[in-house]
Amino acid sequence: MEKNFFPVNQRRLRADRHIRELSAGVKLSHRSFIQPLFVDEAIQSPREVNGLNGVKVETIETVLHSIEQSIKNGIHKFLLFPVPAKQADTQFDFSYAVSVVKAIKSNFGEDVWLASDLCLCSYTSHGHCGILNDDHSRLENSKTVEVLAHYSSLLANAGVDCIAPSDMTDGRIGAIRSRLNSLNMEEVSIMSYAAKFSSQFYGPFRDACHSSPKSRGLQNRKTYQLSPANVNDALASALRDEKEGADIIMVKPAALYTDIIAKVKQQTLRPVAAYHVSGEYAAVELLAAQGLLKRDAAHLEVWTALQRSGADIIISYAAAEAREWIENMEF
Ligand code: PBG
């Protein structure tokens, strides 16, 4: 026994960049990436977002230019966040979102796959993701779902390829699917924010979209978004959305929830998307700005972890840089 024992050399597979590359189980591709886009009706020129290095809130005109740049970088898939100028409690004006979708699709047609976020948090005066009751103590689920289904039909009619509901009310996927089908828009897909956790890491995004909750009742989104401590709720919500007709199942945030990505991936045959959210992105960017890590290598490490965990699709604020970084990636 003793005589035949020799130490197994695991380091031969780590010896140089060529063999490390050959033996890598995870290989990234920019083809898996979606670039988020912010457009704001109330601004005249692009606005920086605190913490989101390289990301701007744009006007309709400038967003077309950004898309063109992204296409040059091999990125053709986008997730749009339209921010309307006016907020309300129950009667919302979706015409700005519709005009942004029309502008993008009439300019780029099939060269671009456009998903639009579907939520009311930039539309409501209190910043919650749906309609609230009179004393703001409760989210009105059915009323919200009805408005969202209507909003989805306007976006689909404007030419969007995919609806991405991020509100976390119950039954919205089924309601949206049947509304779209009844209007003969079966081909428009749904990417559900199915496992979306109540998180601190949406901070920079809420700044960009003016969507922080500021009601006189509910102070946070914990009655509709998932608890970070509840795995079963996340899985149940994800599988429920799949049954209701979601084509893509999203987990969000991403890097802190790789266990959820892995579990969702095991239980669904749908593609799984991981959204590396604004606060997660900003954390990397701030460390890079301090010289405490290498920006491209750090994002590549995060993306590798997401894909290793089971993500088929990655939503990242640095998507437009993915092709170049991946091509030059050091194994
Ligand atoms: C809207 C929405 C949020 C994000 C995407 N859609 C914020 C929230 O739920 O408060 C977060 C995205 C990010 O932080 O990058 N409901």
PDB file of C-alpha atoms in Angstrom, residues 77-315:
ATOM      1  CA  LYS A  77     -29.388  42.094 -26.870  1.00  0.00           C
ATOM      2  CA  PHE A  78     -30.683  44.837 -24.602  1.00  0.00           C
ATOM      3  CA  LEU A  79     -32.832  45.304 -21.517  1.00  0.00           C
ATOM      4  CA  LEU A  80     -34.556  48.664 -21.525  1.00  0.00           C
ATOM      5  CA  PHE A  81     -35.536  50.735 -18.478  1.00  0.00           C
ATOM      6  CA  PRO A  82     -37.742  53.648 -19.530  1.00  0.00           C
ATOM      7  CA  VAL A  83     -38.160  56.385 -16.915  1.00  0.00           C
ATOM      8  CA  PRO A  84     -41.244  58.569 -17.461  1.00  0.00           C
ATOM      9  CA  ALA A  85     -41.261  62.282 -16.559  1.00  0.00           C
ATOM     10  CA  LYS A  86     -44.555  62.099 -14.639  1.00  0.00           C
ATOM     11  CA  GLN A  87     -45.523  59.933 -11.698  1.00  0.00           C
ATOM     12  CA  ALA A  88     -49.046  59.000 -10.589  1.00  0.00           C
ATOM     13  CA  ASP A  89     -50.953  56.718  -8.209  1.00  0.00           C
ATOM     14  CA  THR A  90     -53.256  54.759 -10.509  1.00  0.00           C
ATOM     15  CA  GLN A  91     -53.459  56.348 -13.980  1.00  0.00           C
ATOM     16  CA  PHE A  92     -50.120  55.905 -15.687  1.00  0.00           C
ATOM     17  CA  ASP A  93     -48.908  57.274 -18.979  1.00  0.00           C
ATOM     18  CA  PHE A  94     -46.892  54.645 -20.846  1.00  0.00           C
ATOM     19  CA  SER A  95     -46.458  56.646 -24.026  1.00  0.00           C
ATOM     20  CA  TYR A  96     -42.790  57.508 -23.450  1.00  0.00           C
ATOM     21  CA  ALA A  97     -41.803  53.834 -23.066  1.00  0.00           C
ATOM     22  CA  VAL A  98     -43.759  53.054 -26.207  1.00  0.00           C
ATOM     23  CA  SER A  99     -41.978  55.783 -28.163  1.00  0.00           C
ATOM     24  CA  VAL A 100     -38.526  54.598 -26.997  1.00  0.00           C
ATOM     25  CA  VAL A 101     -39.283  51.022 -28.080  1.00  0.00           C
ATOM     26  CA  LYS A 102     -40.562  52.259 -31.444  1.00  0.00           C
ATOM     27  CA  ALA A 103     -37.463  54.426 -31.975  1.00  0.00           C
ATOM     28  CA  ILE A 104     -35.099  51.550 -31.208  1.00  0.00           C
ATOM     29  CA  LYS A 105     -36.933  48.923 -33.235  1.00  0.00           C
ATOM     30  CA  SER A 106     -37.496  51.190 -36.234  1.00  0.00           C
ATOM     31  CA  ASN A 107     -33.783  52.059 -36.269  1.00  0.00           C
ATOM     32  CA  PHE A 108     -32.319  48.609 -35.753  1.00  0.00           C
ATOM     33  CA  GLY A 109     -35.108  46.127 -36.570  1.00  0.00           C
ATOM     34  CA  GLU A 110     -34.037  42.513 -36.224  1.00  0.00           C
ATOM     35  CA  ASP A 111     -30.417  43.434 -35.668  1.00  0.00           C
ATOM     36  CA  VAL A 112     -31.421  44.081 -32.078  1.00  0.00           C
ATOM     37  CA  TRP A 113     -33.259  41.894 -29.569  1.00  0.00           C
ATOM     38  CA  LEU A 114     -35.025  44.260 -27.240  1.00  0.00           C
ATOM     39  CA  ALA A 115     -36.451  43.313 -23.867  1.00  0.00           C
ATOM     40  CA  SER A 116     -38.245  45.924 -21.822  1.00  0.00           C
ATOM     41  CA  ASP A 117     -38.414  45.917 -18.065  1.00  0.00           C
ATOM     42  CA  LEU A 118     -42.044  45.887 -16.947  1.00  0.00           C
ATOM     43  CA  CYS A 119     -42.622  47.470 -13.563  1.00  0.00           C
ATOM     44  CA  LEU A 120     -44.438  50.435 -12.068  1.00  0.00           C
ATOM     45  CA  CYS A 121     -41.711  51.627  -9.687  1.00  0.00           C
ATOM     46  CA  SER A 122     -40.660  54.527 -11.955  1.00  0.00           C
ATOM     47  CA  TYR A 123     -44.323  55.355 -12.588  1.00  0.00           C
ATOM     48  CA  THR A 124     -45.754  55.474  -9.066  1.00  0.00           C
ATOM     49  CA  SER A 125     -45.442  58.613  -6.969  1.00  0.00           C
ATOM     50  CA  HIS A 126     -44.494  56.427  -3.954  1.00  0.00           C
ATOM     51  CA  GLY A 127     -41.849  54.380  -5.817  1.00  0.00           C
ATOM     52  CA  HIS A 128     -43.369  50.967  -5.125  1.00  0.00           C
ATOM     53  CA  CYS A 129     -43.601  48.365  -7.883  1.00  0.00           C
ATOM     54  CA  GLY A 130     -47.393  48.396  -7.986  1.00  0.00           C
ATOM     55  CA  ILE A 131     -50.573  50.146  -6.902  1.00  0.00           C
ATOM     56  CA  LEU A 132     -50.946  50.583  -3.132  1.00  0.00           C
ATOM     57  CA  ASN A 133     -54.123  50.730  -1.044  1.00  0.00           C
ATOM     58  CA  ASP A 134     -55.287  54.046   0.452  1.00  0.00           C
ATOM     59  CA  ASP A 135     -53.086  54.098   3.541  1.00  0.00           C
ATOM     60  CA  HIS A 136     -50.125  52.643   1.611  1.00  0.00           C
ATOM     61  CA  SER A 137     -49.953  49.637   3.917  1.00  0.00           C
ATOM     62  CA  ARG A 138     -50.493  47.012   1.207  1.00  0.00           C
ATOM     63  CA  LEU A 139     -49.782  46.314  -2.442  1.00  0.00           C
ATOM     64  CA  GLU A 140     -52.968  45.793  -4.475  1.00  0.00           C
ATOM     65  CA  ASN A 141     -52.043  42.642  -6.369  1.00  0.00           C
ATOM     66  CA  SER A 142     -54.942  42.265  -8.829  1.00  0.00           C
ATOM     67  CA  LYS A 143     -55.107  45.940  -9.778  1.00  0.00           C
ATOM     68  CA  THR A 144     -51.347  45.932 -10.378  1.00  0.00           C
ATOM     69  CA  VAL A 145     -51.470  42.792 -12.527  1.00  0.00           C
ATOM     70  CA  GLU A 146     -54.231  44.311 -14.653  1.00  0.00           C
ATOM     71  CA  VAL A 147     -52.168  47.467 -15.301  1.00  0.00           C
ATOM     72  CA  LEU A 148     -49.038  45.428 -16.054  1.00  0.00           C
ATOM     73  CA  ALA A 149     -50.878  43.224 -18.555  1.00  0.00           C
ATOM     74  CA  HIS A 150     -52.123  46.354 -20.297  1.00  0.00           C
ATOM     75  CA  TYR A 151     -48.633  47.918 -20.272  1.00  0.00           C
ATOM     76  CA  SER A 152     -47.147  44.698 -21.717  1.00  0.00           C
ATOM     77  CA  SER A 153     -49.607  44.813 -24.626  1.00  0.00           C
ATOM     78  CA  LEU A 154     -48.553  48.406 -25.424  1.00  0.00           C
ATOM     79  CA  LEU A 155     -44.866  47.469 -25.409  1.00  0.00           C
ATOM     80  CA  ALA A 156     -45.490  44.366 -27.514  1.00  0.00           C
ATOM     81  CA  ASN A 157     -47.501  46.410 -29.944  1.00  0.00           C
ATOM     82  CA  ALA A 158     -44.613  48.891 -30.162  1.00  0.00           C
ATOM     83  CA  GLY A 159     -42.352  46.049 -31.277  1.00  0.00           C
ATOM     84  CA  VAL A 160     -40.526  44.813 -28.199  1.00  0.00           C
ATOM     85  CA  ASP A 161     -39.172  41.252 -28.504  1.00  0.00           C
ATOM     86  CA  CYS A 162     -39.421  40.348 -24.855  1.00  0.00           C
ATOM     87  CA  ILE A 163     -41.289  41.528 -21.768  1.00  0.00           C
ATOM     88  CA  ALA A 164     -39.314  41.392 -18.519  1.00  0.00           C
ATOM     89  CA  PRO A 165     -41.639  41.806 -15.526  1.00  0.00           C
ATOM     90  CA  SER A 166     -39.660  42.839 -12.425  1.00  0.00           C
ATOM     91  CA  ASP A 167     -42.524  43.748 -10.093  1.00  0.00           C
ATOM     92  CA  MET A 168     -42.912  40.423  -8.198  1.00  0.00           C
ATOM     93  CA  THR A 169     -46.701  40.464  -7.923  1.00  0.00           C
ATOM     94  CA  ASP A 170     -48.475  37.109  -8.116  1.00  0.00           C
ATOM     95  CA  GLY A 171     -50.036  35.916 -11.342  1.00  0.00           C
ATOM     96  CA  ARG A 172     -48.551  38.542 -13.614  1.00  0.00           C
ATOM     97  CA  ILE A 173     -46.768  36.077 -15.905  1.00  0.00           C
ATOM     98  CA  GLY A 174     -50.003  34.190 -16.640  1.00  0.00           C
ATOM     99  CA  ALA A 175     -51.927  37.426 -17.096  1.00  0.00           C
ATOM    100  CA  ILE A 176     -49.325  38.882 -19.466  1.00  0.00           C
ATOM    101  CA  ARG A 177     -49.040  35.645 -21.451  1.00  0.00           C
ATOM    102  CA  SER A 178     -52.765  35.342 -21.978  1.00  0.00           C
ATOM    103  CA  ARG A 179     -53.134  39.050 -22.813  1.00  0.00           C
ATOM    104  CA  LEU A 180     -50.377  38.839 -25.438  1.00  0.00           C
ATOM    105  CA  ASN A 181     -51.794  35.620 -26.876  1.00  0.00           C
ATOM    106  CA  SER A 182     -55.289  37.043 -27.087  1.00  0.00           C
ATOM    107  CA  LEU A 183     -53.864  39.980 -29.069  1.00  0.00           C
ATOM    108  CA  ASN A 184     -52.107  37.636 -31.459  1.00  0.00           C
ATOM    109  CA  MET A 185     -48.644  38.350 -30.074  1.00  0.00           C
ATOM    110  CA  GLU A 186     -47.612  34.795 -29.223  1.00  0.00           C
ATOM    111  CA  GLU A 187     -44.091  35.378 -30.488  1.00  0.00           C
ATOM    112  CA  VAL A 188     -43.235  37.994 -27.847  1.00  0.00           C
ATOM    113  CA  SER A 189     -41.329  36.195 -25.098  1.00  0.00           C
ATOM    114  CA  ILE A 190     -41.319  36.717 -21.341  1.00  0.00           C
ATOM    115  CA  MET A 191     -38.182  36.880 -19.218  1.00  0.00           C
ATOM    116  CA  SER A 192     -39.446  36.735 -15.681  1.00  0.00           C
ATOM    117  CA  TYR A 193     -37.594  38.251 -12.767  1.00  0.00           C
ATOM    118  CA  ALA A 194     -38.697  35.038 -11.106  1.00  0.00           C
ATOM    119  CA  ALA A 195     -36.279  34.803  -8.188  1.00  0.00           C
ATOM    120  CA  LYS A 196     -35.850  38.459  -7.317  1.00  0.00           C
ATOM    121  CA  PHE A 197     -34.680  39.131  -3.802  1.00  0.00           C
ATOM    122  CA  SER A 198     -35.280  42.138  -1.613  1.00  0.00           C
ATOM    123  CA  SER A 199     -31.750  43.533  -1.719  1.00  0.00           C
ATOM    124  CA  GLN A 200     -29.534  46.418  -0.695  1.00  0.00           C
ATOM    125  CA  PHE A 201     -27.708  46.006  -3.978  1.00  0.00           C
ATOM    126  CA  TYR A 202     -30.280  47.839  -6.106  1.00  0.00           C
ATOM    127  CA  GLY A 203     -29.136  51.193  -4.703  1.00  0.00           C
ATOM    128  CA  PRO A 204     -27.448  52.755  -7.767  1.00  0.00           C
ATOM    129  CA  PHE A 205     -30.290  51.558 -10.010  1.00  0.00           C
ATOM    130  CA  ARG A 206     -32.914  53.254  -7.854  1.00  0.00           C
ATOM    131  CA  ASP A 207     -30.894  56.430  -8.125  1.00  0.00           C
ATOM    132  CA  ALA A 208     -30.891  56.093 -11.908  1.00  0.00           C
ATOM    133  CA  CYS A 209     -34.631  55.372 -12.131  1.00  0.00           C
ATOM    134  CA  HIS A 210     -35.867  57.517  -9.218  1.00  0.00           C
ATOM    135  CA  SER A 211     -37.552  54.386  -7.919  1.00  0.00           C
ATOM    136  CA  SER A 212     -36.754  54.204  -4.199  1.00  0.00           C
ATOM    137  CA  PRO A 213     -39.829  53.422  -2.113  1.00  0.00           C
ATOM    138  CA  LYS A 214     -40.968  56.614  -0.380  1.00  0.00           C
ATOM    139  CA  SER A 215     -44.551  55.897   0.664  1.00  0.00           C
ATOM    140  CA  ARG A 216     -46.234  56.869   3.939  1.00  0.00           C
ATOM    141  CA  GLY A 217     -46.880  53.159   4.571  1.00  0.00           C
ATOM    142  CA  LEU A 218     -44.644  50.403   3.189  1.00  0.00           C
ATOM    143  CA  GLN A 219     -41.029  51.491   3.616  1.00  0.00           C
ATOM    144  CA  ASN A 220     -39.423  48.658   1.664  1.00  0.00           C
ATOM    145  CA  ARG A 221     -40.271  45.934  -0.843  1.00  0.00           C
ATOM    146  CA  LYS A 222     -40.195  43.000   1.577  1.00  0.00           C
ATOM    147  CA  THR A 223     -43.894  42.169   1.190  1.00  0.00           C
ATOM    148  CA  TYR A 224     -43.426  41.360  -2.486  1.00  0.00           C
ATOM    149  CA  GLN A 225     -39.720  40.692  -3.118  1.00  0.00           C
ATOM    150  CA  LEU A 226     -38.062  37.521  -1.791  1.00  0.00           C
ATOM    151  CA  SER A 227     -36.305  37.190   1.532  1.00  0.00           C
ATOM    152  CA  PRO A 228     -32.576  36.407   1.106  1.00  0.00           C
ATOM    153  CA  ALA A 229     -33.132  33.792   3.815  1.00  0.00           C
ATOM    154  CA  ASN A 230     -35.863  31.859   1.995  1.00  0.00           C
ATOM    155  CA  VAL A 231     -34.620  29.412  -0.638  1.00  0.00           C
ATOM    156  CA  ASN A 232     -37.941  27.571  -0.952  1.00  0.00           C
ATOM    157  CA  ASP A 233     -39.865  30.749  -1.719  1.00  0.00           C
ATOM    158  CA  ALA A 234     -37.360  31.547  -4.489  1.00  0.00           C
ATOM    159  CA  LEU A 235     -37.684  28.085  -6.033  1.00  0.00           C
ATOM    160  CA  ALA A 236     -41.468  28.055  -5.698  1.00  0.00           C
ATOM    161  CA  SER A 237     -41.737  31.493  -7.326  1.00  0.00           C
ATOM    162  CA  ALA A 238     -39.412  30.504 -10.154  1.00  0.00           C
ATOM    163  CA  LEU A 239     -41.276  27.258 -10.898  1.00  0.00           C
ATOM    164  CA  ARG A 240     -44.626  29.009 -10.606  1.00  0.00           C
ATOM    165  CA  ASP A 241     -43.517  31.604 -13.199  1.00  0.00           C
ATOM    166  CA  GLU A 242     -42.328  28.839 -15.508  1.00  0.00           C
ATOM    167  CA  LYS A 243     -45.727  27.140 -15.270  1.00  0.00           C
ATOM    168  CA  GLU A 244     -47.483  30.425 -16.009  1.00  0.00           C
ATOM    169  CA  GLY A 245     -45.508  30.806 -19.225  1.00  0.00           C
ATOM    170  CA  ALA A 246     -42.137  32.430 -18.524  1.00  0.00           C
ATOM    171  CA  ASP A 247     -39.666  31.611 -21.298  1.00  0.00           C
ATOM    172  CA  ILE A 248     -36.555  32.711 -19.403  1.00  0.00           C
ATOM    173  CA  ILE A 249     -36.147  32.483 -15.629  1.00  0.00           C
ATOM    174  CA  MET A 250     -34.042  35.186 -14.002  1.00  0.00           C
ATOM    175  CA  VAL A 251     -32.225  35.173 -10.678  1.00  0.00           C
ATOM    176  CA  LYS A 252     -31.387  38.572  -9.213  1.00  0.00           C
ATOM    177  CA  PRO A 253     -29.043  39.731  -7.659  1.00  0.00           C
ATOM    178  CA  ALA A 254     -26.578  37.237  -9.115  1.00  0.00           C
ATOM    179  CA  ALA A 255     -23.202  36.960  -7.424  1.00  0.00           C
ATOM    180  CA  LEU A 256     -24.590  36.601  -3.904  1.00  0.00           C
ATOM    181  CA  TYR A 257     -27.180  34.091  -5.097  1.00  0.00           C
ATOM    182  CA  THR A 258     -25.172  31.520  -7.065  1.00  0.00           C
ATOM    183  CA  ASP A 259     -26.695  28.769  -4.899  1.00  0.00           C
ATOM    184  CA  ILE A 260     -30.119  29.864  -6.140  1.00  0.00           C
ATOM    185  CA  ILE A 261     -28.907  29.936  -9.754  1.00  0.00           C
ATOM    186  CA  ALA A 262     -27.633  26.361  -9.364  1.00  0.00           C
ATOM    187  CA  LYS A 263     -30.868  25.140  -7.788  1.00  0.00           C
ATOM    188  CA  VAL A 264     -33.139  26.869 -10.297  1.00  0.00           C
ATOM    189  CA  LYS A 265     -31.019  25.471 -13.131  1.00  0.00           C
ATOM    190  CA  GLN A 266     -31.524  21.937 -11.788  1.00  0.00           C
ATOM    191  CA  GLN A 267     -35.280  22.322 -11.734  1.00  0.00           C
ATOM    192  CA  THR A 268     -36.049  24.022 -15.032  1.00  0.00           C
ATOM    193  CA  LEU A 269     -35.423  23.306 -18.700  1.00  0.00           C
ATOM    194  CA  ARG A 270     -35.779  27.015 -19.462  1.00  0.00           C
ATOM    195  CA  PRO A 271     -32.698  29.205 -19.914  1.00  0.00           C
ATOM    196  CA  VAL A 272     -31.629  30.810 -16.647  1.00  0.00           C
ATOM    197  CA  ALA A 273     -30.542  34.459 -16.632  1.00  0.00           C
ATOM    198  CA  ALA A 274     -28.379  35.973 -13.897  1.00  0.00           C
ATOM    199  CA  TYR A 275     -28.588  39.739 -13.356  1.00  0.00           C
ATOM    200  CA  HIS A 276     -25.380  41.158 -11.881  1.00  0.00           C
ATOM    201  CA  VAL A 277     -27.201  44.141 -10.426  1.00  0.00           C
ATOM    202  CA  SER A 278     -26.178  47.769 -10.046  1.00  0.00           C
ATOM    203  CA  GLY A 279     -24.793  47.491  -6.510  1.00  0.00           C
ATOM    204  CA  GLU A 280     -22.821  44.358  -7.327  1.00  0.00           C
ATOM    205  CA  TYR A 281     -21.413  46.055 -10.414  1.00  0.00           C
ATOM    206  CA  ALA A 282     -20.649  49.242  -8.480  1.00  0.00           C
ATOM    207  CA  ALA A 283     -18.800  47.249  -5.809  1.00  0.00           C
ATOM    208  CA  VAL A 284     -16.389  45.918  -8.437  1.00  0.00           C
ATOM    209  CA  GLU A 285     -16.064  49.341 -10.038  1.00  0.00           C
ATOM    210  CA  LEU A 286     -15.296  51.081  -6.751  1.00  0.00           C
ATOM    211  CA  LEU A 287     -12.619  48.528  -5.864  1.00  0.00           C
ATOM    212  CA  ALA A 288     -11.132  48.954  -9.339  1.00  0.00           C
ATOM    213  CA  ALA A 289     -11.156  52.742  -8.985  1.00  0.00           C
ATOM    214  CA  GLN A 290      -9.197  52.354  -5.740  1.00  0.00           C
ATOM    215  CA  GLY A 291      -6.646  50.171  -7.515  1.00  0.00           C
ATOM    216  CA  LEU A 292      -7.609  47.242  -5.291  1.00  0.00           C
ATOM    217  CA  LEU A 293      -8.415  44.885  -8.156  1.00  0.00           C
ATOM    218  CA  LYS A 294      -8.204  44.684 -11.930  1.00  0.00           C
ATOM    219  CA  ARG A 295     -11.490  45.760 -13.449  1.00  0.00           C
ATOM    220  CA  ASP A 296     -11.732  43.419 -16.437  1.00  0.00           C
ATOM    221  CA  ALA A 297     -10.354  40.392 -14.575  1.00  0.00           C
ATOM    222  CA  ALA A 298     -12.762  40.967 -11.692  1.00  0.00           C
ATOM    223  CA  HIS A 299     -15.822  41.134 -13.944  1.00  0.00           C
ATOM    224  CA  LEU A 300     -14.602  38.062 -15.827  1.00  0.00           C
ATOM    225  CA  GLU A 301     -14.260  36.215 -12.530  1.00  0.00           C
ATOM    226  CA  VAL A 302     -17.827  37.140 -11.551  1.00  0.00           C
ATOM    227  CA  TRP A 303     -19.198  36.102 -14.947  1.00  0.00           C
ATOM    228  CA  THR A 304     -17.302  32.810 -14.771  1.00  0.00           C
ATOM    229  CA  ALA A 305     -18.862  32.140 -11.372  1.00  0.00           C
ATOM    230  CA  LEU A 306     -22.338  32.885 -12.725  1.00  0.00           C
ATOM    231  CA  GLN A 307     -21.924  30.591 -15.717  1.00  0.00           C
ATOM    232  CA  ARG A 308     -20.307  27.889 -13.575  1.00  0.00           C
ATOM    233  CA  SER A 309     -23.349  28.027 -11.289  1.00  0.00           C
ATOM    234  CA  GLY A 310     -25.701  27.414 -14.193  1.00  0.00           C
ATOM    235  CA  ALA A 311     -26.514  30.795 -15.742  1.00  0.00           C
ATOM    236  CA  ASP A 312     -27.109  30.601 -19.495  1.00  0.00           C
ATOM    237  CA  ILE A 313     -27.600  34.349 -19.856  1.00  0.00           C
ATOM    238  CA  ILE A 314     -25.739  37.152 -18.074  1.00  0.00           C
ATOM    239  CA  ILE A 315     -27.128  40.648 -17.675  1.00  0.00           C
TER     240      ILE A 315
END
